[in-house]
Amino acid sequence: NSPLQLADLERRHQRSAADRLMEAGVRLADPARFDLRGELLCGQDVEIDVGCIFEGRVSLGDGVRVGAYCVVKDARIDAGAVLRPYTHVDGEALGASVGAGAIVGPFARLRGGAMLGANVHVGNFVEIKNATLAEGAKANHLAYVGDASLGERVNFGAGAITANYDGANKHRTVIGADAHIGSNAVLVAPVVIGAGATIGAGSTIA
């Protein structure tokens, strides 16, 4: 077969998958710009914008909205959650999950072991890796949260990072509920930030 024939066959296959989803009630903005490369399970009233790619095993709960050009692999997205455009979710071997009502993106990256609770906000250019964010936690701008546990309602400031790797081993950061982490702070793991603590902008905590 020629590349042209193979591409035509692929588009026919993808259109068939898109048709099955739409017949089940999923709203695709454009079925011609949709790619399924695994298994996709959808609840009621799911909306998927153009250019999205789903790989591995993905579950979308009731009312989930997936913005344009998202890539989602091996992940569970719970009811009412929103993936804004250009969000990349790759659960890898550990899987990834986004809690009910959470908002992720645009331009966010969730890696293996990223577990977001209900109503969590993860914003633009934020990377989450092997980390748990409890209900209501927020990391809205330009941050890295790796190998960490964030309690309820934690606010993780712009430019802040968890420094989880010492050159040989990975270490964990624990942040208690209602803590505020200031912009451009560096939390050098292993470290524990207590509940309700405030870390000033630009601080290094080791």
XYZ file of N, CA and C in Angstrom:
618
model
N 0.834 -1.199 0.000
C 0.000 0.000 0.000
C 0.873 1.256 0.000
N 0.385 2.273 -0.651
C 1.096 3.544 -0.672
C 0.780 4.342 0.591
N 1.619 5.320 0.924
C 1.297 6.194 2.054
C -0.075 6.856 1.904
N -0.439 7.185 0.694
C -1.751 7.801 0.450
C -2.872 6.843 0.830
N -2.759 5.593 0.436
C -3.782 4.609 0.751
C -3.851 4.338 2.253
N -2.679 4.256 2.894
C -2.653 4.024 4.334
C -3.281 5.190 5.100
N -2.992 6.416 4.672
C -3.576 7.589 5.321
C -5.094 7.604 5.145
N -5.565 7.235 3.962
C -7.005 7.193 3.712
C -7.665 6.141 4.606
N -7.020 4.968 4.742
C -7.563 3.919 5.606
C -7.624 4.373 7.055
N -6.567 5.062 7.506
C -6.550 5.557 8.884
C -7.683 6.531 9.130
N -7.920 7.451 8.175
C -8.993 8.431 8.367
C -10.359 7.744 8.385
N -10.527 6.713 7.583
C -11.793 5.962 7.609
C -11.985 5.295 8.971
N -10.898 4.715 9.481
C -10.957 4.076 10.797
C -11.297 5.103 11.876
N -10.649 6.263 11.845
C -10.903 7.295 12.850
C -12.318 7.838 12.734
N -12.806 7.988 11.535
C -14.181 8.491 11.376
C -15.179 7.485 11.946
N -14.898 6.191 11.784
C -15.772 5.178 12.352
C -15.802 5.273 13.873
N -14.634 5.463 14.481
C -14.566 5.622 15.937
C -15.300 6.874 16.382
N -15.131 7.968 15.641
C -15.819 9.224 15.966
C -17.327 9.058 15.873
N -17.782 8.358 14.846
C -19.220 8.148 14.669
C -19.806 7.363 15.835
N -19.082 6.338 16.308
C -19.576 5.540 17.433
C -19.708 6.399 18.686
N -18.736 7.265 18.916
C -18.807 8.140 20.084
C -19.971 9.119 19.983
N -20.147 9.714 18.819
C -21.243 10.677 18.646
C -22.598 10.000 18.765
N -22.713 8.779 18.273
C -23.964 8.039 18.424
C -24.275 7.755 19.885
N -23.224 7.690 20.711
C -23.403 7.471 22.153
C -23.611 8.776 22.918
N -23.595 9.916 22.207
C -23.893 11.199 22.835
C -22.728 12.145 23.022
N -21.509 11.725 22.648
C -20.350 12.616 22.760
C -20.430 13.689 21.685
N -20.113 14.931 22.059
C -20.148 16.035 21.094
C -18.721 16.336 20.618
N -18.449 15.989 19.378
C -17.158 16.286 18.760
C -17.303 17.526 17.897
N -16.431 18.510 18.117
C -16.526 19.748 17.337
C -16.345 19.475 15.849
N -15.457 18.538 15.507
C -15.241 18.160 14.106
C -14.734 16.718 14.081
N -15.577 15.759 13.728
C -15.156 14.357 13.730
C -14.005 14.052 12.783
N -13.767 14.932 11.813
C -12.637 14.728 10.896
C -11.308 15.098 11.543
N -11.355 15.795 12.679
C -10.126 16.184 13.387
C -10.142 15.589 14.792
N -10.130 14.267 14.824
C -10.216 13.503 16.066
C -9.409 12.228 15.879
N -8.567 11.875 16.887
C -7.759 10.664 16.778
C -7.863 9.848 18.055
N -8.255 8.582 17.889
C -8.321 7.635 18.985
C -7.318 6.521 18.728
N -6.350 6.383 19.646
C -5.290 5.394 19.482
C -5.258 4.451 20.680
N -6.433 4.060 21.111
C -6.557 3.175 22.260
C -8.023 3.013 22.591
N -8.353 3.099 23.886
C -9.728 2.934 24.360
C -10.179 4.212 25.058
N -11.329 4.712 24.646
C -11.881 5.935 25.226
C -13.278 5.649 25.748
N -13.454 5.834 27.065
C -14.750 5.650 27.707
C -15.285 7.021 28.096
N -16.521 7.314 27.705
C -17.090 8.639 27.943
C -18.421 8.543 28.676
N -18.622 9.458 29.637
C -19.900 9.595 30.290
C -20.852 10.440 29.447
N -21.847 11.001 30.089
C -22.843 11.821 29.393
C -22.341 13.255 29.211
N -22.781 13.871 28.132
C -22.545 15.311 27.878
C -21.067 15.667 27.818
N -20.260 14.803 27.261
C -18.842 15.084 27.064
C -18.652 15.899 25.790
N -17.779 16.914 25.847
C -17.481 17.744 24.682
C -15.983 17.664 24.381
N -15.649 17.416 23.115
C -14.258 17.311 22.680
C -14.041 18.238 21.491
N -13.126 19.180 21.639
C -12.845 20.139 20.571
C -11.904 19.510 19.536
N -11.485 20.286 18.575
C -10.743 19.762 17.423
C -9.302 19.386 17.785
N -8.751 18.445 17.027
C -7.329 18.137 17.097
C -6.885 17.344 18.299
N -7.805 16.746 19.048
C -7.424 16.019 20.256
C -7.012 14.587 19.925
N -6.048 14.072 20.703
C -5.539 12.712 20.534
C -5.698 11.974 21.858
N -6.287 10.792 21.795
C -6.466 9.954 22.979
C -5.718 8.645 22.766
N -4.834 8.307 23.729
C -4.011 7.112 23.607
C -4.141 6.248 24.853
N -3.848 4.954 24.701
C -3.943 4.052 25.834
C -5.384 3.925 26.294
N -5.589 3.912 27.596
C -6.935 3.811 28.174
C -7.285 5.137 28.845
N -8.317 5.781 28.356
C -8.740 7.086 28.868
C -10.212 7.023 29.242
N -10.550 7.601 30.388
C -11.930 7.680 30.845
C -12.300 9.141 31.071
N -13.393 9.568 30.469
C -13.898 10.933 30.636
C -15.262 10.862 31.321
N -15.380 11.493 32.474
C -16.636 11.469 33.215
C -17.696 12.391 32.637
N -18.863 12.369 33.237
C -19.984 13.195 32.778
C -19.598 14.673 32.738
N -19.952 15.320 31.649
C -19.772 16.763 31.548
C -18.349 17.233 31.362
N -17.434 16.337 31.092
C -16.036 16.746 30.864
C -15.929 17.529 29.560
N -15.106 18.572 29.575
C -14.837 19.345 28.355
C -13.345 19.294 28.065
N -13.017 18.896 26.833
C -11.626 18.794 26.409
C -11.391 19.832 25.317
N -10.495 20.773 25.582
C -10.224 21.856 24.644
C -9.402 21.400 23.458
N -9.230 22.288 22.519
C -8.552 21.971 21.264
C -7.110 21.522 21.486
N -6.712 20.519 20.698
C -5.322 20.061 20.599
C -4.749 19.527 21.912
N -5.601 18.904 22.712
C -5.120 18.209 23.903
C -4.659 16.802 23.523
N -3.675 16.307 24.258
C -3.227 14.917 24.133
C -3.425 14.263 25.495
N -4.192 13.164 25.528
C -4.516 12.499 26.792
C -4.202 11.017 26.649
N -3.371 10.499 27.563
C -2.948 9.100 27.491
C -3.001 8.482 28.886
N -3.644 7.323 28.984
C -3.684 6.547 30.228
C -4.052 7.427 31.420
N -5.267 7.957 31.373
C -5.694 8.896 32.409
C -7.193 8.795 32.656
N -7.597 9.231 33.842
C -9.014 9.327 34.199
C -9.340 10.792 34.483
N -10.344 11.294 33.793
C -10.783 12.674 33.984
C -12.201 12.615 34.542
N -12.385 13.096 35.772
C -13.670 12.929 36.452
C -14.692 13.986 36.037
N -15.905 13.775 36.475
C -17.063 14.564 36.041
C -16.837 16.063 36.212
N -17.208 16.807 35.190
C -17.184 18.258 35.245
C -15.821 18.899 35.113
N -14.787 18.101 34.945
C -13.447 18.668 34.796
C -13.266 19.276 33.406
N -12.340 20.210 33.316
C -12.066 20.905 32.053
C -10.582 20.796 31.742
N -10.268 20.310 30.554
C -8.903 20.372 30.032
C -8.887 21.481 28.995
N -8.222 22.569 29.312
C -8.167 23.679 28.375
C -7.188 23.380 27.235
N -7.236 24.157 26.162
C -6.458 23.814 24.960
C -4.971 23.575 25.223
N -4.424 22.643 24.442
C -2.998 22.306 24.427
C -2.500 21.692 25.740
N -3.393 21.097 26.497
C -2.988 20.378 27.701
C -2.481 18.992 27.312
N -1.402 18.545 27.978
C -0.808 17.245 27.697
C -0.857 16.408 28.978
N -1.575 15.292 28.909
C -1.695 14.387 30.047
C -1.171 13.021 29.616
N -0.111 12.549 30.266
C 0.444 11.235 29.967
C 0.656 10.492 31.279
N -0.256 9.578 31.569
C -0.185 8.860 32.832
C 0.980 7.907 32.946
N 1.593 7.552 31.821
C 2.720 6.617 31.831
C 2.338 5.376 32.639
N 3.292 4.717 33.278
C 3.003 3.484 34.005
C 2.171 3.725 35.264
N 2.291 4.907 35.870
C 1.603 5.198 37.125
C 0.164 5.666 36.931
N -0.189 6.070 35.743
C -1.503 6.643 35.507
C -1.579 8.086 35.970
N -2.648 8.754 35.584
C -2.900 10.131 36.011
C -4.394 10.308 36.179
N -4.787 11.212 37.079
C -6.213 11.463 37.271
C -6.462 12.934 37.557
N -7.619 13.391 37.093
C -8.054 14.773 37.297
C -9.414 14.712 37.979
N -9.512 15.328 39.147
C -10.713 15.227 39.959
C -11.891 16.019 39.431
N -13.035 15.762 40.004
C -14.277 16.404 39.590
C -14.177 17.922 39.697
N -14.577 18.599 38.640
C -14.600 20.054 38.638
C -13.253 20.726 38.538
N -12.192 19.955 38.373
C -10.854 20.554 38.253
C -10.697 21.238 36.894
N -9.788 22.206 36.844
C -9.492 22.928 35.603
C -7.991 22.824 35.351
N -7.626 22.340 34.166
C -6.222 22.122 33.830
C -5.908 22.818 32.512
N -4.817 23.604 32.503
C -4.392 24.265 31.281
C -4.875 25.691 31.197
N -4.637 26.306 30.030
C -4.024 25.743 28.828
C -2.509 25.540 28.987
N -1.937 24.754 28.096
C -0.487 24.509 28.059
C 0.050 23.926 29.364
N -0.707 23.034 29.989
C -0.248 22.354 31.194
C 0.201 20.941 30.835
N 1.050 20.360 31.716
C 1.537 19.003 31.490
C 1.383 18.183 32.761
N 0.633 17.087 32.662
C 0.505 16.139 33.763
C 1.219 14.859 33.377
N 2.169 14.450 34.200
C 2.949 13.245 33.933
C 2.484 12.097 34.835
N 3.181 10.971 34.734
C 2.797 9.798 35.497
C 2.715 10.069 36.985
N 1.641 9.578 37.611
C 1.466 9.763 39.037
C 0.867 11.097 39.440
N 0.474 11.918 38.469
C -0.205 13.185 38.791
C -1.641 12.867 39.186
N -1.992 13.185 40.414
C -3.320 12.897 40.935
C -3.922 14.194 41.468
N -4.856 14.747 40.732
C -5.475 16.022 41.106
C -6.835 15.768 41.740
N -7.058 16.373 42.897
C -8.333 16.238 43.576
C -9.410 17.126 42.967
N -10.569 17.114 43.586
C -11.689 17.915 43.109
C -11.357 19.403 43.172
N -11.795 20.131 42.158
C -11.692 21.591 42.102
C -10.259 22.113 42.176
N -9.308 21.301 41.794
C -7.919 21.752 41.679
C -7.757 22.597 40.426
N -6.898 23.604 40.482
C -6.570 24.424 39.309
C -5.090 24.259 38.988
N -4.798 23.852 37.779
C -3.422 23.777 37.276
C -3.374 24.597 36.000
N -2.574 25.652 35.998
C -2.631 26.612 34.905
C -1.555 26.453 33.860
N -1.334 27.546 33.124
C -0.440 27.517 31.973
C 1.014 27.304 32.370
N 1.667 26.422 31.605
C 3.091 26.103 31.780
C 3.399 25.604 33.195
N 2.513 24.762 33.700
C 2.725 24.072 34.975
C 2.885 22.584 34.679
N 3.912 21.975 35.284
C 4.163 20.548 35.121
C 3.980 19.850 36.461
N 3.190 18.771 36.446
C 2.934 17.976 37.646
C 3.433 16.564 37.383
N 4.287 16.034 38.290
C 4.846 14.698 38.104
C 4.833 13.943 39.427
N 4.201 12.770 39.441
C 4.181 11.914 40.627
C 3.829 12.724 41.874
N 2.775 13.494 41.768
C 2.392 14.388 42.858
C 0.878 14.360 43.048
N 0.466 14.565 44.296
C -0.948 14.610 44.653
C -1.311 16.026 45.078
N -2.349 16.573 44.456
C -2.874 17.880 44.834
C -4.269 17.662 45.397
N -4.453 17.955 46.678
C -5.731 17.722 47.334
C -6.763 18.764 46.900
N -7.979 18.550 47.300
C -9.108 19.376 46.858
C -8.837 20.870 47.030
N -9.073 21.613 45.966
C -8.965 23.059 46.016
C -7.571 23.621 45.903
N -6.559 22.775 45.770
C -5.192 23.282 45.616
C -5.029 23.959 44.262
N -4.096 24.923 44.190
C -3.907 25.685 42.954
C -2.425 25.866 42.645
N -2.078 25.624 41.402
C -0.756 25.961 40.865
C -1.034 26.548 39.487
N -1.182 27.843 39.445
C -1.782 28.467 38.264
C -0.804 28.937 37.194
N 0.494 29.091 37.518
C 1.388 29.669 36.520
C 2.819 29.148 36.656
N 3.412 28.701 35.584
C 4.877 28.585 35.447
C 5.530 27.890 36.632
N 5.063 26.684 36.983
C 5.562 26.009 38.174
C 5.884 24.546 37.878
N 6.727 23.956 38.747
C 7.003 22.524 38.669
C 6.723 21.903 40.023
N 5.840 20.898 40.031
C 5.514 20.162 41.243
C 5.822 18.694 40.969
N 6.949 18.215 41.511
C 7.365 16.843 41.285
C 7.596 16.105 42.584
N 7.126 14.858 42.664
C 7.307 14.028 43.861
C 6.864 14.785 45.107
N 5.603 15.180 45.121
C 5.108 16.039 46.192
C 3.666 15.700 46.559
N 3.299 16.136 47.761
C 1.915 16.039 48.219
C 1.492 17.420 48.691
N 0.478 17.984 48.044
C -0.047 19.297 48.416
C -1.403 19.113 49.078
N -1.563 19.721 50.237
C -2.814 19.601 50.975
C -3.921 20.445 50.388
N -5.061 20.391 51.006
C -6.229 21.134 50.546
C -5.958 22.639 50.533
N -6.384 23.257 49.455
C -6.363 24.720 49.295
C -4.960 25.324 49.297
N -3.949 24.533 49.092
C -2.593 25.087 48.947
C -2.539 25.968 47.712
N -1.860 27.111 47.842
C -1.612 27.975 46.689
C -0.117 27.929 46.368
N 0.212 27.379 45.204
C 1.603 27.207 44.790
C 1.916 28.291 43.773
N 2.764 29.248 44.145
C 2.932 30.472 43.388
C 3.655 30.332 42.060
N 3.552 31.378 41.252
C 4.176 31.413 39.928
C 5.685 31.265 40.041
N 6.249 30.383 39.222
C 7.695 30.202 39.191
C 8.256 29.357 40.311
N 7.423 28.895 41.236
C 7.907 28.067 42.338
C 8.139 26.639 41.848
N 9.093 25.942 42.489
C 9.378 24.560 42.108
C 9.671 23.715 43.347
N 9.442 22.413 43.190
C 9.974 21.460 44.144
C 11.247 20.888 43.524
N 12.368 21.061 44.195
C 13.652 20.531 43.725
C 13.769 19.106 44.260
N 13.317 18.148 43.474
C 13.129 16.785 43.968
C 14.307 15.848 43.711
N 15.298 16.274 42.944
C 16.381 15.375 42.527
C 17.721 15.945 42.968
N 18.488 15.137 43.712
C 19.777 15.619 44.208
C 20.960 15.157 43.362
N 20.683 14.612 42.208
C 21.725 14.103 41.335
C 21.873 12.599 41.393
N 21.301 12.003 42.458
C 21.357 10.540 42.598
C 20.000 9.942 42.917
N 19.222 10.640 43.770
C 17.933 10.102 44.224
C 16.845 11.161 44.168
N 15.595 10.679 44.051
C 14.430 11.560 44.116
C 13.932 11.626 45.555
N 13.501 12.815 45.978
C 12.992 13.011 47.331
C 11.635 13.715 47.265
N 10.879 13.598 48.358
C 9.496 14.075 48.339
C 9.325 15.361 49.152
N 8.415 16.188 48.669
C 8.017 17.418 49.359
C 6.584 17.254 49.848
N 6.332 17.647 51.087
C 4.982 17.583 51.650
C 4.580 18.985 52.086
N 3.436 19.449 51.606
C 2.939 20.786 51.934
C 1.564 20.635 52.573
N 1.411 21.164 53.781
C 0.162 21.028 54.508
C -0.954 21.907 53.966
N -2.152 21.627 54.397
C -3.336 22.350 53.939
C -3.217 23.846 54.198
N -3.740 24.634 53.278
C -3.845 26.092 53.395
C -2.502 26.812 53.407
N -1.419 26.124 53.051
C -0.121 26.799 52.944
C -0.072 27.647 51.680
N 0.728 28.705 51.724
C 0.932 29.590 50.574
C 2.416 29.584 50.225
N 2.722 29.196 48.993
C 4.098 29.150 48.520
C 4.311 30.320 47.572
N 5.184 31.248 47.942
C 5.365 32.469 47.170
C 6.039 32.245 45.828
N 5.932 33.232 44.976
C 6.501 33.166 43.633
C 8.010 32.942 43.681
N 8.484 32.087 42.768
C 9.914 31.807 42.598
C 10.571 31.169 43.824
N 9.774 30.536 44.669
C 10.341 29.797 45.791
C 10.876 28.455 45.303
N 11.925 27.970 45.985
C 12.497 26.655 45.692
C 12.401 25.825 46.966
N 11.694 24.705 46.878
C 11.559 23.798 48.014
C 12.459 22.595 47.748
N 13.564 22.514 48.492
C 14.580 21.490 48.245
C 14.228 20.249 49.063
N 13.772 19.212 48.379
C 13.335 17.988 49.047
C 14.528 17.184 49.570
N 14.314 16.417 50.657
C 13.046 16.216 51.355
C 12.745 17.382 52.300
N 11.511 17.857 52.248
C 11.127 18.990 53.081
C 9.635 18.906 53.373
N 9.252 19.393 54.554
C 7.849 19.433 54.948
C 7.489 20.872 55.282
N 6.439 21.377 54.635
C 5.894 22.709 54.920
C 4.594 22.508 55.685
N 4.505 23.056 56.856
C 3.343 22.812 57.707
C 2.071 23.468 57.219
N 0.953 22.988 57.727
C -0.357 23.539 57.372
C -0.427 25.010 57.724
N -0.938 25.807 56.805
C -1.123 27.223 57.038
C 0.132 28.061 56.922
N 1.262 27.457 56.614
C 2.528 28.211 56.517
C 2.523 29.126 55.301
N 3.325 30.179 55.372
C 3.526 31.092 54.244
C 5.011 31.140 53.932
N 5.362 30.859 52.675
C 6.743 30.927 52.214
C 6.865 32.164 51.331
N 7.700 33.090 51.701
C 7.845 34.340 50.976
C 8.436 34.149 49.572
N 8.115 35.079 48.707
C 8.615 35.024 47.330
C 10.128 34.966 47.291
N 10.666 34.116 46.426
C 12.097 34.014 46.246
C 12.836 33.204 47.299
N 12.119 32.615 48.237
C 12.778 31.849 49.299
C 13.274 30.500 48.804
N 14.357 30.027 49.424
C 14.829 28.653 49.233
C 14.716 27.948 50.561
N 13.936 26.862 50.588
C 13.696 26.116 51.822
C 14.318 24.735 51.664
N 15.262 24.408 52.527
C 15.965 23.119 52.422
C 16.060 22.466 53.795
